[in-house]
Coordinates of C-alpha atoms and ligand atoms in Angstrom, one line a residue:
M199 CA 0.0 0.0 -0.1
A200 CA 1.4 3.5 -0.9
P201 CA 2.1 5.7 2.2
S202 CA -0.4 8.5 2.5
K203 CA 0.7 12.0 1.5
L204 CA 0.2 13.1 5.1
S205 CA 2.5 10.6 6.6
L206 CA 5.1 11.4 3.9
E207 CA 4.9 15.1 4.7
S208 CA 5.4 14.5 8.4
R209 CA 8.5 12.5 7.6
K210 CA 10.1 15.4 5.7
K211 CA 13.5 16.0 7.1
H212 CA 14.9 19.4 8.2
H213 CA 16.9 20.7 5.2
I214 CA 20.3 22.2 6.1
L215 CA 22.3 23.9 3.4
T216 CA 26.1 24.2 3.8
I217 CA 28.0 26.9 1.8
A218 CA 31.6 25.9 2.3
G219 CA 34.8 24.5 0.7
S220 CA 35.7 20.9 -0.1
D221 CA 38.4 19.1 2.1
S222 CA 39.8 16.3 0.0
S223 CA 40.8 14.6 3.3
G224 CA 37.2 14.4 4.3
G225 CA 37.6 15.9 7.7
A226 CA 36.6 19.5 7.5
G227 CA 34.5 21.6 5.2
I228 CA 31.6 20.4 3.2
Q229 CA 32.5 16.8 4.1
A230 CA 32.4 17.3 7.8
D231 CA 29.2 19.3 7.4
L232 CA 27.4 16.7 5.5
K233 CA 28.4 13.9 8.0
T234 CA 27.2 16.1 10.8
I235 CA 24.0 16.8 9.2
E236 CA 23.4 13.0 8.6
A237 CA 24.2 12.3 12.3
F238 CA 21.4 14.6 13.3
G239 CA 18.9 13.0 11.0
C240 CA 18.6 16.2 8.8
Y241 CA 18.9 16.5 5.1
G242 CA 22.1 18.1 3.8
S243 CA 22.6 20.1 0.5
S244 CA 25.8 21.9 -0.4
V245 CA 27.2 25.0 -2.4
L246 CA 30.9 24.7 -3.0
T247 CA 33.0 27.8 -2.7
G248 CA 36.4 26.3 -3.4
L249 CA 38.2 22.9 -3.7
T250 CA 41.1 22.3 -1.4
A251 CA 43.9 19.7 -1.9
Q252 CA 44.3 19.0 1.7
N253 CA 45.1 16.2 4.1
T254 CA 45.5 15.9 7.9
Q255 CA 49.0 17.5 7.6
G256 CA 48.1 20.6 5.8
V257 CA 46.4 22.5 2.7
Q258 CA 48.5 22.0 -0.4
A259 CA 46.4 24.0 -2.8
V260 CA 43.1 25.8 -3.2
H261 CA 41.0 26.0 -6.4
E262 CA 38.6 28.9 -6.3
V263 CA 35.1 28.4 -7.6
P264 CA 34.0 31.3 -9.8
A265 CA 31.6 33.6 -7.8
E266 CA 28.9 33.4 -10.5
F267 CA 28.9 29.6 -10.3
V268 CA 28.6 29.7 -6.4
V269 CA 25.5 31.8 -7.0
Q270 CA 24.2 29.4 -9.6
Q271 CA 24.6 26.5 -7.2
L272 CA 22.8 28.4 -4.5
K273 CA 19.9 29.3 -6.8
S274 CA 19.5 25.7 -7.9
V275 CA 19.2 24.5 -4.3
I276 CA 16.9 27.2 -3.0
S277 CA 14.5 27.3 -5.9
D278 CA 13.7 23.8 -5.3
D279 CA 13.6 23.6 -1.5
I280 CA 14.2 26.3 1.1
P281 CA 16.5 25.2 3.8
T282 CA 15.6 25.9 7.4
C283 CA 19.2 26.9 8.1
I284 CA 22.2 27.9 6.0
K285 CA 25.6 27.2 7.5
I286 CA 28.4 29.2 5.9
G287 CA 32.0 28.1 6.3
M288 CA 35.0 28.8 4.1
L289 CA 34.2 31.6 1.7
T290 CA 37.5 31.6 -0.3
N291 CA 37.5 35.3 -1.6
A292 CA 35.8 38.6 -1.4
S293 CA 33.8 38.4 -4.5
I294 CA 32.2 35.1 -3.3
I295 CA 31.4 36.8 0.0
K296 CA 29.8 39.8 -1.8
S297 CA 27.7 37.6 -4.1
I298 CA 26.4 35.5 -1.3
A299 CA 25.6 38.6 0.8
K300 CA 23.4 39.8 -2.0
E301 CA 21.6 36.5 -2.3
L302 CA 21.0 36.0 1.3
K303 CA 19.4 39.4 1.8
N304 CA 16.3 38.1 -0.1
L305 CA 16.1 34.8 1.9
N306 CA 14.2 34.2 5.0
T307 CA 16.5 31.4 6.2
I308 CA 18.4 31.2 9.6
N309 CA 22.0 31.8 8.7
I310 CA 25.0 30.6 10.8
L311 CA 28.5 31.9 10.0
D312 CA 31.6 30.1 10.8
P313 CA 34.3 32.6 9.8
V314 CA 37.0 30.1 8.5
M315 CA 40.2 32.0 8.1
I316 CA 43.2 29.9 8.9
S317 CA 43.2 26.1 8.9
T318 CA 44.4 24.1 12.0
S319 CA 47.6 23.4 10.0
G320 CA 48.1 27.1 9.7
H321 CA 47.1 27.7 6.0
T322 CA 45.3 31.0 5.2
L323 CA 41.8 30.1 3.8
L324 CA 40.5 33.6 3.7
P325 CA 42.7 36.6 2.5
E326 CA 42.8 39.9 4.3
D327 CA 40.8 41.8 1.7
A328 CA 38.1 39.3 2.1
I329 CA 37.9 39.8 5.9
E330 CA 36.8 43.3 5.2
A331 CA 34.1 42.1 2.8
L332 CA 32.5 39.8 5.6
K333 CA 30.9 43.0 6.9
E334 CA 28.5 43.0 3.9
L335 CA 27.5 39.5 5.0
Y336 CA 26.9 40.4 8.7
P337 CA 23.3 41.9 8.3
S338 CA 22.1 38.5 7.1
I339 CA 23.8 36.5 9.9
N340 CA 21.6 35.3 12.8
H341 CA 24.3 33.3 14.6
F342 CA 28.1 33.7 14.5
T343 CA 30.7 31.1 15.8
P344 CA 34.2 32.6 15.7
N345 CA 37.1 31.1 17.7
I346 CA 39.4 33.4 19.8
P347 CA 41.9 34.3 16.9
E348 CA 39.0 35.0 14.5
A349 CA 37.1 37.2 17.0
I350 CA 40.3 39.1 17.8
K351 CA 40.9 39.9 14.2
L352 CA 37.3 40.9 13.4
T353 CA 36.9 43.2 16.4
N354 CA 40.2 45.1 16.6
Y355 CA 40.4 43.7 20.1
S356 CA 43.9 45.0 20.9
K357 CA 42.6 48.6 20.9
L358 CA 39.7 47.7 22.9
K359 CA 41.8 45.8 25.5
S360 CA 44.1 48.8 26.0
K361 CA 41.1 51.0 26.7
F362 CA 39.9 48.7 29.4
N363 CA 43.3 47.6 30.8
S364 CA 45.5 50.5 31.9
T365 CA 48.5 48.2 32.4
S366 CA 48.4 47.2 28.7
N367 CA 51.1 48.7 26.4
G368 CA 48.6 49.0 23.7
S369 CA 50.5 46.7 21.4
N370 CA 48.7 44.9 18.7
N371 CA 49.9 41.5 19.6
V372 CA 47.2 40.0 21.6
N373 CA 47.8 36.5 22.8
N374 CA 45.1 34.0 21.8
N375 CA 45.3 32.5 25.3
L376 CA 42.9 35.0 27.0
N377 CA 41.6 34.8 30.5
L378 CA 38.0 34.5 31.1
E379 CA 37.3 38.2 31.8
E380 CA 39.0 38.9 28.4
M381 CA 37.0 36.3 26.6
I382 CA 33.8 37.9 28.0
L383 CA 34.8 41.3 26.7
L384 CA 35.8 39.8 23.3
A385 CA 32.6 37.9 23.0
K386 CA 30.4 41.0 23.7
E387 CA 32.5 43.1 21.4
T388 CA 32.0 40.4 18.6
N389 CA 28.3 40.4 19.1
L390 CA 28.4 44.4 18.9
K391 CA 30.6 44.6 15.8
T392 CA 28.8 41.9 13.8
G393 CA 25.2 42.7 14.9
A394 CA 24.5 38.9 14.8
F395 CA 21.6 37.9 16.9
T396 CA 23.6 35.6 18.9
V397 CA 27.4 34.8 19.0
L398 CA 29.1 31.7 20.4
L399 CA 32.7 32.5 21.1
K400 CA 34.6 29.2 21.0
G401 CA 37.2 29.2 23.7
G402 CA 39.3 26.2 22.6
H403 CA 42.5 28.4 22.2
S404 CA 42.3 29.2 26.0
S405 CA 42.8 27.1 29.0
I406 CA 40.7 28.2 31.9
K407 CA 40.9 27.0 35.5
R408 CA 38.0 26.3 37.7
Q409 CA 38.7 29.1 40.1
E410 CA 38.3 31.7 37.3
L411 CA 34.8 30.3 36.9
L412 CA 34.1 30.3 40.5
N413 CA 35.0 33.9 40.7
L414 CA 32.1 34.6 38.3
K415 CA 29.5 32.4 40.1
G416 CA 26.2 34.1 40.5
K417 CA 27.1 36.6 37.8
Y418 CA 26.6 34.4 34.8
K419 CA 24.7 31.2 34.1
I420 CA 27.4 28.5 33.9
I421 CA 26.6 25.1 32.2
W422 CA 28.9 22.3 33.2
E423 CA 30.0 19.4 31.0
Q424 CA 27.8 16.4 30.7
S425 CA 25.2 17.8 33.1
D426 CA 21.8 18.9 32.5
E427 CA 22.1 21.2 35.5
D428 CA 23.4 24.7 35.7
S429 CA 25.1 25.6 38.9
D430 CA 22.4 28.0 40.0
D431 CA 19.8 25.1 40.0
I432 CA 22.1 22.5 41.5
E433 CA 20.6 22.6 44.9
V434 CA 17.2 21.4 43.6
L435 CA 19.0 18.5 42.0
S436 CA 21.9 18.0 44.4
L437 CA 20.3 15.7 46.7
F438 CA 20.5 12.4 44.9
S439 CA 23.3 13.1 42.6
K440 CA 26.9 13.0 43.7
Y441 CA 27.4 15.9 41.6
I442 CA 28.8 18.6 43.9
E443 CA 31.6 16.5 45.3
I444 CA 32.6 15.5 41.7
Q445 CA 32.8 19.1 40.5
Q446 CA 35.1 19.8 43.5
Q447 CA 37.4 17.0 42.3
Q448 CA 37.8 18.8 39.0
H449 CA 39.8 21.6 40.5
Q450 CA 43.0 20.9 38.4
D451 CA 41.4 20.4 35.1
N452 CA 42.1 22.7 32.1
L453 CA 38.7 23.8 30.9
V454 CA 37.4 25.1 27.7
V455 CA 34.7 27.7 28.0
D456 CA 32.5 28.7 25.2
I457 CA 30.6 32.0 25.6
L458 CA 27.1 32.7 24.3
V459 CA 26.1 36.2 23.9
N460 CA 22.8 37.6 22.7
K461 CA 22.3 41.3 21.9
G462 CA 25.3 42.3 23.8
E463 CA 24.3 40.3 27.0
I464 CA 26.1 37.1 28.1
Q465 CA 23.6 34.3 28.0
C466 CA 25.7 31.6 29.5
L467 CA 29.1 29.9 29.7
F468 CA 29.5 26.3 28.5
V469 CA 32.3 24.6 30.5
N470 CA 34.0 21.4 29.2
K471 CA 37.1 19.6 30.2
K472 CA 39.8 20.1 27.5
I473 CA 40.1 16.7 25.5
E474 CA 43.7 16.2 24.8
S475 CA 43.6 14.8 21.3
K476 CA 45.4 15.2 17.9
N477 CA 42.0 14.5 16.2
T478 CA 40.5 18.0 16.0
H479 CA 40.6 18.6 12.2
G480 CA 37.3 20.0 11.3
T481 CA 36.1 20.9 14.8
G482 CA 34.8 24.4 13.9
C483 CA 32.9 23.2 10.8
T484 CA 31.4 20.4 12.8
L485 CA 30.2 22.5 15.8
S486 CA 28.6 25.3 13.6
T487 CA 26.8 22.7 11.5
A488 CA 25.7 20.9 14.7
I489 CA 24.2 24.1 15.9
A490 CA 22.4 24.6 12.6
C491 CA 20.9 21.0 13.1
T492 CA 19.9 21.5 16.8
Y493 CA 18.3 24.9 15.9
A494 CA 16.3 23.1 13.1
T495 CA 15.2 20.1 15.2
E496 CA 14.4 21.5 18.5
S497 CA 11.1 23.0 19.2
R498 CA 11.1 26.8 19.3
E499 CA 8.7 29.6 20.1
G500 CA 9.8 31.6 17.1
P501 CA 12.8 32.3 14.8
D502 CA 14.7 34.2 17.5
D503 CA 14.3 31.6 20.2
W504 CA 17.9 30.3 20.6
N505 CA 17.5 28.1 23.5
F506 CA 20.9 27.4 25.3
R507 CA 19.9 23.8 25.1
M508 CA 20.6 23.8 21.3
F509 CA 24.1 25.0 21.8
K510 CA 24.7 22.5 24.6
R511 CA 23.6 19.6 22.5
A512 CA 25.7 20.8 19.6
I513 CA 28.8 21.2 21.9
A514 CA 28.2 17.8 23.4
Y515 CA 27.9 16.1 20.0
T516 CA 31.3 17.8 18.9
Q517 CA 33.1 16.8 22.2
S518 CA 32.0 13.3 21.9
A519 CA 33.0 13.3 18.2
I520 CA 36.6 14.4 19.3
A521 CA 36.7 11.9 22.2
S522 CA 35.7 8.9 20.1
A523 CA 37.8 9.7 17.0
T524 CA 40.1 7.0 15.8
P525 CA 43.5 7.7 14.1
F526 CA 43.6 8.8 10.5
G527 CA 46.6 10.2 8.6
Q528 CA 49.8 11.5 9.8
G529 CA 48.6 14.9 11.2
H530 CA 45.5 16.2 12.8
G531 CA 43.0 13.5 12.2
P532 CA 39.2 14.0 11.7
L533 CA 36.5 13.7 14.3
N534 CA 34.1 10.7 14.5
H535 CA 31.0 12.1 13.2
S536 CA 28.9 9.0 13.4
H537 CA 29.1 8.4 17.2
L538 CA 25.8 7.4 18.6
S539 CA 25.1 10.1 21.2
V540 CA 22.7 12.0 18.9
K541 CA 20.5 9.0 18.4
R542 CA 20.4 8.2 22.0
T543 CA 17.5 9.8 23.8
L544 CA 19.3 9.8 27.1
P545 CA 23.1 10.1 27.9
P546 CA 24.7 7.1 29.6
P547 CA 25.2 7.3 33.3
T548 CA 28.5 8.9 34.1
K549 CA 30.2 9.6 37.5
H550 CA 29.2 13.3 36.8
N551 CA 25.6 12.4 36.2
P552 CA 24.8 9.1 37.7
H553 CA 21.0 9.3 37.3
P554 CA 20.5 10.6 33.6
F555 CA 16.9 9.7 33.5
L556 CA 16.0 11.5 36.7
S557 CA 18.1 14.5 35.6
H558 CA 16.2 14.5 32.3
L559 CA 12.7 14.3 34.1
I560 CA 13.6 17.2 36.6
Q561 CA 15.2 19.3 33.9
S562 CA 12.3 18.8 31.3
N563 CA 10.3 21.4 33.5
L564 CA 12.4 22.6 36.3
P565 CA 10.0 25.6 37.3
L566 CA 7.3 22.8 37.7
W567 CA 9.6 20.7 39.9
K568 CA 10.6 23.7 41.9
S569 CA 7.0 24.6 42.4
Y570 CA 6.6 21.2 44.0
V571 CA 9.5 20.7 46.2
Q572 CA 9.7 24.3 47.5
H573 CA 6.1 24.9 47.6
P574 CA 4.9 27.5 50.2
F575 CA 3.3 24.7 52.2
V576 CA 6.8 23.2 52.5
V577 CA 8.5 26.4 53.2
Q578 CA 6.0 27.3 56.0
L579 CA 6.2 23.8 57.4
G580 CA 10.0 24.3 57.7
K581 CA 9.6 27.5 59.4
G582 CA 6.9 26.3 61.7
T583 CA 4.6 28.9 60.6
L584 CA 2.2 26.6 58.8
P585 CA -1.2 26.9 60.5
R586 CA -2.0 23.6 62.4
E587 CA -5.4 23.2 60.7
C588 CA -3.6 23.2 57.3
F589 CA -1.2 20.6 58.3
E590 CA -4.1 18.4 60.0
H591 CA -6.1 18.6 56.8
Y592 CA -3.0 17.6 54.8
I593 CA -1.9 14.7 57.1
K594 CA -5.3 13.3 57.0
Q595 CA -5.6 13.4 53.3
D596 CA -2.1 12.1 53.0
Y597 CA -3.0 9.1 55.1
H598 CA -5.7 8.2 52.5
Y599 CA -3.3 8.9 49.7
L600 CA -0.6 6.5 51.2
K601 CA -3.1 3.7 51.1
H602 CA -3.6 4.2 47.5
Y603 CA 0.1 4.5 47.0
A604 CA 0.9 1.3 48.7
R605 CA -1.8 -0.4 46.6
A606 CA -0.1 1.0 43.4
H607 CA 3.1 -0.8 44.7
A608 CA 1.2 -3.9 45.5
L609 CA 0.0 -3.7 41.9
G610 CA 3.5 -3.4 40.7
A611 CA 4.4 -6.5 42.6
Y612 CA 1.5 -8.3 40.8
K613 CA 2.6 -7.1 37.4
A614 CA 6.3 -7.8 37.9
D615 CA 7.8 -11.0 36.6
S616 CA 11.0 -11.1 38.4
F617 CA 11.7 -11.6 42.1
E618 CA 13.9 -8.5 42.1
D619 CA 11.1 -6.3 41.1
I620 CA 8.5 -8.1 43.2
S621 CA 10.6 -7.5 46.3
A622 CA 11.5 -3.9 45.3
F623 CA 7.7 -3.2 45.1
T624 CA 6.8 -4.9 48.3
D625 CA 9.6 -3.4 50.2
I626 CA 8.3 0.0 49.3
A627 CA 4.7 -1.0 50.1
S628 CA 5.7 -2.1 53.6
H629 CA 7.6 1.0 54.0
V630 CA 4.6 3.1 53.2
A631 CA 2.6 1.2 55.7
R632 CA 5.2 2.1 58.3
E633 CA 5.2 5.6 57.1
S634 CA 1.4 5.9 57.8
Q635 CA 2.1 5.4 61.4
M636 CA 3.5 8.8 61.7
H637 CA 0.3 10.2 60.3
V638 CA -1.7 8.2 62.8
A639 CA 0.6 9.6 65.7
Y640 CA 0.2 13.2 64.4
C641 CA -3.5 12.8 64.3
E642 CA -3.7 11.3 67.7
S643 CA -1.7 14.3 69.1
F644 CA -4.4 16.4 67.5
G645 CA -7.1 14.4 69.3
I646 CA -8.2 12.5 66.2
T647 CA -8.7 8.8 66.7
L648 CA -7.8 6.3 64.1
E649 CA -11.5 5.5 63.5
E650 CA -12.2 9.2 62.8
L651 CA -9.2 9.4 60.6
E652 CA -10.2 6.4 58.4
K653 CA -13.8 8.0 58.2
T654 CA -12.5 11.4 56.9
P655 CA -13.8 11.9 53.4
E656 CA -11.3 12.0 50.7
S657 CA -10.6 15.5 49.2
A658 CA -10.9 16.0 45.4
P659 CA -7.2 16.7 45.0
C660 CA -6.4 13.5 46.9
A661 CA -8.8 11.5 44.9
A662 CA -7.7 12.9 41.6
Y663 CA -4.0 12.2 42.3
A664 CA -4.7 8.6 43.6
R665 CA -7.0 7.9 40.7
Y666 CA -4.3 9.0 38.3
V667 CA -1.6 6.9 39.8
I668 CA -3.8 3.7 39.9
D669 CA -5.1 4.4 36.5
V670 CA -1.6 4.6 34.9
G671 CA -0.5 1.6 36.9
T672 CA -3.4 -0.5 35.6
Q673 CA -3.4 0.6 32.1
G674 CA 0.2 0.8 31.4
D675 CA 3.2 -1.4 31.7
L676 CA 5.6 -1.8 34.7
L677 CA 7.6 1.2 33.7
D678 CA 4.4 3.4 33.5
L679 CA 3.7 2.3 36.9
Y680 CA 7.3 3.0 38.1
M681 CA 6.8 6.5 36.7
S682 CA 3.4 7.2 38.3
V683 CA 4.9 6.6 41.7
A684 CA 8.4 8.1 41.2
S685 CA 7.7 11.9 41.6
C686 CA 6.1 11.2 45.1
L687 CA 9.0 9.1 46.3
V688 CA 11.9 11.4 44.9
G689 CA 10.0 14.5 45.7
Y690 CA 9.5 13.8 49.4
G691 CA 13.0 12.7 49.7
E692 CA 14.1 16.0 48.1
V693 CA 11.8 18.0 50.3
G694 CA 13.2 16.2 53.4
L695 CA 16.8 16.9 52.5
W696 CA 16.1 20.4 51.3
L697 CA 14.4 21.3 54.6
K698 CA 17.5 19.8 56.5
K699 CA 19.6 22.1 54.5
Q700 CA 17.3 25.1 55.2
V701 CA 17.7 24.3 59.0
D702 CA 21.4 24.3 58.6
K703 CA 21.3 27.7 56.8
G704 CA 18.9 29.1 59.4
E705 CA 16.1 29.4 57.0
A706 CA 14.0 26.7 58.8
V707 CA 13.8 25.5 62.4
L708 CA 13.6 22.1 63.8
E709 CA 13.6 22.5 67.6
G710 CA 10.3 23.6 68.9
N711 CA 8.8 23.1 65.4
L712 CA 5.4 21.3 65.6
Y713 CA 6.4 19.6 62.4
K714 CA 9.8 18.3 63.7
R715 CA 8.8 14.5 63.4
W716 CA 7.6 15.0 59.8
M717 CA 10.8 16.7 58.8
E718 CA 12.9 14.1 60.5
D719 CA 11.1 11.1 59.0
Y720 CA 11.5 12.5 55.4
S721 CA 15.2 13.2 55.9
G722 CA 15.9 10.1 57.9
K723 CA 18.0 7.3 56.7
D724 CA 15.1 4.8 56.4
F725 CA 13.1 6.9 54.0
L726 CA 16.2 8.2 52.0
N727 CA 17.3 4.5 51.5
A728 CA 13.9 3.7 50.0
V729 CA 14.3 6.8 47.7
E730 CA 17.8 5.7 46.6
R731 CA 16.5 2.2 45.8
G732 CA 13.6 3.7 43.9
I733 CA 15.8 5.8 41.8
E734 CA 18.4 3.0 41.2
N735 CA 15.4 0.7 40.0
L736 CA 14.1 3.4 37.7
E737 CA 17.4 4.0 36.1
R738 CA 18.2 0.4 35.7
R739 CA 14.9 -0.2 34.0
V740 CA 15.5 2.7 31.6
A741 CA 19.1 1.7 30.9
E742 CA 18.2 -2.0 30.2
N743 CA 15.5 -0.9 27.8
P744 CA 16.4 2.5 26.4
P745 CA 13.3 4.4 25.5
S746 CA 12.6 5.8 21.9
E747 CA 11.9 9.5 21.6
T748 CA 8.1 8.9 21.7
R749 CA 8.3 6.6 24.7
L750 CA 10.4 9.1 26.6
T751 CA 7.8 11.8 25.8
Q752 CA 5.1 9.5 27.3
L753 CA 7.1 8.8 30.4
T754 CA 8.0 12.4 30.9
H755 CA 4.3 13.3 30.6
I756 CA 3.3 11.0 33.4
W757 CA 6.1 12.5 35.5
H758 CA 4.7 16.1 34.8
E759 CA 1.1 15.1 35.6
C760 CA 2.2 13.6 39.0
V761 CA 4.4 16.6 39.9
R762 CA 1.4 18.9 39.0
L763 CA -0.8 16.7 41.2
E764 CA 1.6 16.7 44.0
S765 CA 1.7 20.5 44.0
A766 CA -2.1 20.6 44.0
F767 CA -1.9 18.4 47.0
W768 CA 0.2 21.0 49.0
E769 CA -2.2 23.7 47.7
M770 CA -5.2 21.6 49.1
G771 CA -3.6 21.6 52.5
L772 CA -2.9 25.4 52.4
K773 CA -6.4 26.3 51.3
L774 CA -8.1 23.6 53.4
Q775 CA -9.8 22.4 50.1
K776 CA -12.3 19.6 50.4
Ligands
LIG193 C1 37.6 23.3 3.3 C2 38.0 23.6 4.7 N1 37.1 24.3 5.5 C3 37.4 24.5 6.8 C4 38.6 24.2 7.3 C5 39.0 24.5 8.7 O1 39.1 23.4 9.5 P1 40.2 23.3 10.5 O2 40.3 24.5 11.3 O3 40.0 22.1 11.3 O4 41.5 23.1 9.6 C6 39.5 23.5 6.4 N2 40.7 23.1 6.9 N3 39.1 23.1 5.2

């Protein structure tokens, strides 16, 4: 049967056009770009500006393509299918630059310029007069990815530096190994001079130490290697990952910092450990093309929505391509463009990020997660200012909820087909039964008997949440069930630990607090062990059977629903909602 038009349309790949030079050795230029585009599952077309006779040791010759023929290629491609993004690399000469600038003016595409000037091997790929002509191209450039030497050349940085630094002798020789403050100045200046909507200054030529970054903490958003967290949000996530300690172990590493600027403002700093490798030929081409691909494939609010995650994904792809490259040739070898990290929906667990699935879930909607684990109910409870009737209402409802929650785990044990899973579920079910004794004790202290507690009608938010959990557990498979119980388990552990930290900081009180037992139970060893086990089980299940993109979306949806219902549960307590 012929596939329907609709399904074919929905299978259309994102079209990325690369305007660049050919590298006969296959590591940089058009060849690197097309391999990258393939790796991201997009469709790549190409317009050649020049042919290089090149290998991993150097560029032996360049054959320039006549400007008219460059334009002819461009017209052929775009008259047939308009690309989402155009990535521009080696432009060969001024007349090609001017011709392309003229054509791009009339196009509505997103254009990314990687200003290739000198090859890694030291060969000039763009003559001086052509550098001046780049200015004609700037008005059509949305995103610009220079490295440090390129940005220095394009901004007249030495002059700028002497203006800011009174100790400078004003010499024109600026070292490429800039410190972080200098890089930030350079990145802003590049953004200003080129007028590009965003600039990513690639910091590979400088080695930055961790202390330099720590000095800037709180001033800029810093995004660390292989993590989905940025340091500002680390507290929310810190509790079940071993992250903070590991970051502290990285003191001595040489770090590469790429700086993202948007309209003159620093958006964030991407930090990666420097990979010591000879296989870096084509790194700039690969990264700029990867940015075009992540821009095209990620969901966006509008054309100017350059989410930092797009850059993070593109940088991570390029880093892994360097790290997994195998030797080729005698000089600087090419990257491994076909490594699998792009196709994988979740990164593998690492010592930096031991719970990639949990990290994904939390990061997928961090404000929602924060609204749950740092809800005003929790904050007031920690300070001891929560009205008693609110807590009383909450604890009675939570008693009901726990019964459903234990039943959900019993259902899990019923559905499970290994003793490992059966005992994991029954362990938690018994733990929940023990947990409910605290609720009984609190009610007793409020003069509410067990009989009265059992008879209290269930509130709508409690019934809604319990129904959702049991419903997902009944309809779905074991992983769905794990998902429907996960946010409660992880969230309460998080709340318990967070309140403990707040006590240490003097933001919450334990002694004399009516809710002391509650706080101690949820930050106690017994409960936290159960949380750890729950997280390990979840990660193991997902690692054993990696979810497809669609499945991951379904699982994330269940998580979001539960987090939302958890927030509504606190809200019920605060508002004494029936
Ligand atoms: C055709 C072409 N385009 C770009 C580069 C820059 O790549 P690298 O900086 O890795 O030498 C190159 N060498 N050749």
